[in-house]
Coordinates of C-alpha atoms in Angstrom, one line a residue:
M752 CA 111.1 79.7 111.8
S753 CA 110.2 77.3 109.1
A754 CA 110.0 74.9 112.1
W755 CA 106.6 77.0 113.4
S756 CA 103.1 75.4 112.4
K757 CA 101.2 78.7 112.3
I758 CA 102.8 82.0 111.2
M759 CA 100.9 85.1 111.5
E760 CA 102.5 89.2 110.1
C761 CA 101.9 92.9 112.0
V762 CA 102.8 95.9 111.5
P763 CA 102.0 98.2 114.4
N764 CA 102.6 101.8 114.2
F765 CA 104.1 104.2 116.5
S766 CA 103.7 107.5 116.4
E767 CA 107.5 108.6 117.0
G768 CA 110.0 108.9 113.6
R769 CA 112.0 111.4 114.7
D770 CA 114.1 110.8 118.6
L771 CA 116.0 108.0 117.4
A772 CA 116.6 106.3 120.3
K773 CA 112.6 106.1 121.5
I774 CA 112.8 103.9 118.6
E775 CA 115.2 101.3 119.2
K776 CA 113.3 101.4 122.8
I777 CA 110.2 100.1 121.0
V778 CA 112.1 98.5 118.3
D779 CA 113.8 96.1 120.6
K780 CA 111.2 94.6 122.3
F781 CA 110.8 92.8 119.0
R782 CA 114.5 91.6 119.6
A783 CA 115.6 88.2 120.4
K784 CA 112.3 86.8 121.1
A785 CA 111.4 82.5 121.2
G786 CA 109.2 81.6 118.0
V787 CA 109.2 85.4 116.8
K788 CA 110.9 87.4 114.1
L789 CA 111.8 91.4 113.1
L790 CA 111.9 91.3 109.6
D791 CA 112.5 95.2 108.9
Y792 CA 111.5 98.5 110.4
S793 CA 111.2 102.6 109.3
N794 CA 111.2 105.8 110.5
D795 CA 110.1 108.3 108.4
E796 CA 111.0 112.4 110.0
D797 CA 108.2 113.4 108.0
H798 CA 105.3 111.8 109.0
N799 CA 106.4 110.7 112.0
R800 CA 105.9 107.6 111.7
L801 CA 107.6 104.1 113.0
V802 CA 106.1 101.5 111.0
V803 CA 107.2 97.6 112.4
T804 CA 106.6 94.6 110.1
V805 CA 107.5 91.4 112.8
V806 CA 106.3 87.5 112.6
G807 CA 106.3 85.1 114.9
E808 CA 103.5 81.9 116.4
P809 CA 100.5 83.9 117.6
D810 CA 101.1 83.5 121.3
A811 CA 104.5 84.6 121.0
L812 CA 104.2 87.2 118.9
K813 CA 101.7 88.1 121.2
D814 CA 103.7 88.9 124.3
A815 CA 105.6 91.2 122.6
L816 CA 103.0 92.9 121.0
L817 CA 102.1 93.5 124.4
E818 CA 105.7 94.7 125.7
A819 CA 106.6 97.0 122.2
I820 CA 102.7 98.7 123.3
G821 CA 103.4 99.8 127.4
Q822 CA 106.6 100.9 125.5
A823 CA 105.3 102.8 123.2
V824 CA 102.8 104.3 126.5
E825 CA 106.3 104.7 128.4
L826 CA 107.5 107.4 126.1
I827 CA 105.8 109.3 123.6
D828 CA 103.3 111.3 124.7
L829 CA 100.4 113.1 121.7
T830 CA 100.2 116.2 123.6
K831 CA 104.0 117.2 121.9
H832 CA 103.5 115.3 118.4
S833 CA 103.1 116.2 115.3
G834 CA 103.8 114.7 111.6
Q835 CA 101.8 114.6 108.0
H836 CA 100.2 111.4 108.9
P837 CA 96.9 111.7 110.9
R838 CA 97.5 109.7 114.2
M839 CA 95.1 109.3 117.3
G840 CA 97.7 107.6 119.4
A841 CA 101.4 106.5 120.5
V842 CA 100.8 103.6 118.6
D843 CA 97.7 104.0 116.1
V844 CA 97.1 100.8 114.6
V845 CA 98.7 96.7 115.1
P846 CA 96.9 95.1 112.2
F847 CA 96.9 91.0 112.1
I848 CA 97.4 89.2 108.5
P849 CA 97.6 85.1 109.4
I850 CA 100.1 83.7 106.4
K851 CA 100.6 80.0 106.7
G852 CA 99.1 77.7 109.1
C853 CA 96.3 80.5 110.3
T854 CA 93.7 81.5 109.1
M855 CA 91.7 85.5 108.9
D856 CA 89.4 83.8 112.3
E857 CA 92.1 83.4 114.8
A858 CA 94.1 86.9 113.3
I859 CA 90.2 88.6 114.6
A860 CA 90.5 85.6 117.5
L861 CA 94.0 87.3 118.0
S862 CA 93.2 90.7 117.5
K863 CA 90.9 90.8 120.4
E864 CA 93.0 89.3 122.5
V865 CA 95.4 92.1 122.6
G866 CA 92.7 94.3 121.9
E867 CA 91.9 93.5 125.8
K868 CA 95.5 93.3 127.0
V869 CA 96.3 96.5 126.2
A870 CA 93.0 97.5 127.9
A871 CA 93.6 96.2 130.8
L872 CA 97.5 97.4 131.5
Y873 CA 97.8 100.1 130.0
R874 CA 93.9 101.9 130.2
V875 CA 94.4 102.8 126.1
P876 CA 90.9 102.6 125.1
V877 CA 90.3 100.3 122.0
F878 CA 88.9 100.2 118.7
L879 CA 88.4 97.1 116.3
Y880 CA 89.1 97.5 112.8
E881 CA 89.0 96.1 109.7
K882 CA 87.5 91.6 109.0
S883 CA 87.8 93.1 113.2
A884 CA 85.7 95.0 113.7
S885 CA 82.1 95.0 116.0
A886 CA 79.7 96.9 113.4
P887 CA 80.7 98.3 110.1
H888 CA 81.3 102.2 110.7
R889 CA 84.1 101.2 112.8
E890 CA 85.2 98.7 109.4
N891 CA 86.8 102.2 108.1
L892 CA 90.3 103.0 110.1
A893 CA 90.2 106.8 108.0
A894 CA 86.5 106.9 110.1
I895 CA 87.8 105.6 113.3
R896 CA 90.9 108.1 113.1
K897 CA 88.8 111.2 112.1
G898 CA 88.9 113.9 114.4
E899 CA 93.1 113.1 115.8
F900 CA 94.5 112.5 119.1
E901 CA 93.1 116.0 119.6
G902 CA 89.3 115.1 118.3
M903 CA 89.0 111.4 120.1
A904 CA 88.6 113.7 123.8
E905 CA 85.2 114.7 122.8
K906 CA 84.1 112.0 119.9
I907 CA 85.1 108.7 122.2
K908 CA 82.5 110.0 124.6
L909 CA 79.9 109.6 122.4
P910 CA 78.1 106.1 122.0
E911 CA 79.0 105.3 119.0
W912 CA 82.2 105.9 118.9
K913 CA 82.2 104.1 122.7
P914 CA 85.6 102.1 122.5
D915 CA 85.4 98.2 122.0
F916 CA 87.9 98.3 125.1
G917 CA 89.1 100.2 128.0
P918 CA 88.0 102.8 128.9
A919 CA 85.5 106.1 127.3
E920 CA 88.0 108.8 128.3
R921 CA 91.4 109.1 125.8
H922 CA 94.4 108.0 127.1
P923 CA 96.0 111.4 128.3
S924 CA 99.4 111.0 126.3
A925 CA 99.0 108.1 124.5
G926 CA 95.6 108.4 122.9
T927 CA 94.1 105.6 121.3
V928 CA 94.4 102.6 119.0
A929 CA 93.1 101.0 116.0
I930 CA 93.6 96.9 116.6
G931 CA 92.2 94.7 113.9
A932 CA 92.9 91.7 111.8
R933 CA 93.4 92.7 107.1
M934 CA 94.6 90.8 103.9
P935 CA 97.7 91.5 103.2
L936 CA 98.4 95.8 102.7
V937 CA 100.9 97.5 100.4
A938 CA 102.2 100.7 101.5
Y939 CA 103.1 102.4 98.9
N940 CA 103.7 106.5 97.9
V941 CA 104.4 108.0 94.8
N942 CA 106.3 110.9 95.0
L943 CA 105.6 114.7 92.6
G944 CA 107.6 116.7 91.2
T945 CA 106.1 120.0 92.9
A946 CA 106.0 121.4 96.5
N947 CA 102.3 122.2 95.9
P948 CA 100.3 119.9 99.1
E949 CA 97.4 121.5 97.1
I950 CA 98.3 119.1 93.7
A951 CA 98.7 115.7 95.8
N952 CA 96.0 116.4 97.5
S953 CA 93.6 116.6 94.9
I954 CA 95.1 113.5 93.0
A955 CA 94.8 111.6 96.1
K956 CA 90.5 112.0 96.7
K957 CA 90.4 111.4 92.7
I958 CA 92.7 108.1 92.5
R959 CA 91.1 106.6 95.4
F960 CA 88.1 104.2 96.5
I961 CA 86.5 106.9 98.6
G962 CA 86.6 109.6 96.1
G963 CA 85.7 107.1 93.0
G964 CA 88.7 105.8 91.7
L965 CA 90.3 102.2 92.5
R966 CA 89.0 100.0 94.3
Y967 CA 90.5 98.7 97.0
C968 CA 92.9 102.6 97.1
K969 CA 92.9 105.1 100.3
A970 CA 95.1 108.3 99.7
M971 CA 96.1 111.0 101.1
G972 CA 98.8 114.1 99.7
V973 CA 101.5 115.1 102.4
E974 CA 104.8 117.4 102.4
L975 CA 107.9 116.1 101.8
K976 CA 108.8 119.6 103.5
E977 CA 112.9 118.2 103.9
R978 CA 112.8 117.3 99.3
G979 CA 111.2 120.0 98.8
I980 CA 108.3 117.6 96.9
V981 CA 104.9 116.4 98.2
Q982 CA 103.6 112.7 97.9
V983 CA 101.1 111.2 97.4
S984 CA 101.1 108.5 99.9
I985 CA 99.5 105.4 98.9
N986 CA 97.8 102.1 101.3
M987 CA 96.8 99.0 98.5
T988 CA 94.1 97.5 100.4
D989 CA 94.6 94.0 98.3
Y990 CA 97.4 93.9 95.9
T991 CA 95.7 91.4 94.4
R992 CA 92.2 92.7 93.0
T993 CA 94.0 96.5 91.9
A994 CA 97.8 95.6 91.2
L995 CA 100.9 98.4 91.9
Y996 CA 101.4 99.4 88.5
R997 CA 97.7 100.9 88.4
A998 CA 97.8 103.0 91.1
F999 CA 101.2 104.3 89.8
E1000 CA 99.7 104.8 86.5
L1001 CA 96.7 106.6 87.5
V1002 CA 98.7 109.1 89.8
R1003 CA 100.6 109.9 87.0
I1004 CA 97.7 110.7 84.7
E1005 CA 96.5 112.6 87.2
A1006 CA 99.3 115.1 87.8
R1007 CA 99.8 115.3 83.7
R1008 CA 96.8 117.6 84.4
Y1009 CA 99.1 120.2 86.2
G1010 CA 102.4 119.0 84.0
V1011 CA 104.3 117.8 87.0
P1012 CA 106.1 115.6 86.5
V1013 CA 106.3 111.5 88.7
V1014 CA 110.0 111.8 90.7
G1015 CA 110.2 108.1 92.3
S1016 CA 107.9 106.6 93.9
E1017 CA 108.2 103.3 97.6
I1018 CA 106.5 101.3 99.1
I1019 CA 107.0 101.3 102.5
G1020 CA 107.9 98.6 104.8
L1021 CA 107.2 94.9 103.3
V1022 CA 106.3 93.2 100.0
P1023 CA 104.5 90.4 98.8
M1024 CA 106.7 88.9 96.0
E1025 CA 104.0 88.6 94.1
A1026 CA 102.4 92.3 94.0
L1027 CA 106.5 93.3 92.7
I1028 CA 105.9 90.0 89.4
D1029 CA 102.1 91.6 89.0
T1030 CA 103.6 95.1 88.9
A1031 CA 107.2 93.8 86.6
S1032 CA 104.6 91.8 84.1
Y1033 CA 102.3 94.7 83.0
Y1034 CA 105.2 96.9 82.4
L1035 CA 107.8 94.6 80.7
G1036 CA 105.0 92.8 78.7
L1037 CA 105.5 89.1 78.9
E1038 CA 102.9 86.5 77.8
D1039 CA 101.5 84.0 80.0
F1040 CA 103.9 84.3 83.6
S1041 CA 103.6 83.1 86.9
M1042 CA 105.0 83.1 90.3
D1043 CA 106.0 79.1 89.4
Q1044 CA 109.5 81.0 87.3
V1045 CA 110.0 83.1 89.4
L1046 CA 113.5 81.6 90.9
E1047 CA 113.4 82.6 94.9
A1048 CA 109.2 81.4 94.7
R1049 CA 110.5 77.5 93.8
I1050 CA 112.9 77.8 96.6
M1051 CA 111.6 78.3 99.1
E1052 CA 108.0 75.5 98.2

């Protein structure tokens, strides 16, 4: 991997978190490929979702992704899918993140290449989002996904929601997909000691930017039925400008009004070291601490 001149990251989300055989078939498309490294994958049964983190040289990464997307379109039928996480496609979202030796413009160009191919090969309509968006109202993934798979049958026929690539008709079983380029995102969930979903939803509305909360924070309430608790599921879209500890503390402050404790938190997938160091520095009260003092960071220079 160190010999790669360009490193692009991709974190595709697939709408399958329960059938392990299907999950392995999808993930297998990223294994043993030259120019591609599978870093992580995690499935969540409550969300019924698979999140894969993969890095690679742009062209090799593109080829592996197209194989995985094709496999997911073949295996996942959204007419029989249910889960806590909103979804509009078998492959729900495919973000590209420039990591080393490549720019955001290159990530945008790659997202458009992949989008065009997905539409041509699999007849799945593609919306470009975030930095790749073709119009301001398409930048926010939540706005594109609103109505989910079921609502997209009619929504996609509206002129303002004509897909960027592919037919203006929802794929009968695989739905639609959002593909784009963005900054590194941290998927961070805070678990609450209650089974009341209204509390999680209320807190999520207060902490997310659109509700007057933290600038680079998106959030929603989720039930974890097997554990008998609820969760504030958070996407931190720019951890360098809104730190993880701020989201955690704001959830705790808002939960206090309901007499509900925070019982834990979790990070889904991979997280930049800097995001954790920043939070550790805050809770330890470290003075004038920098990433240069982290042993592993210095070794990797």
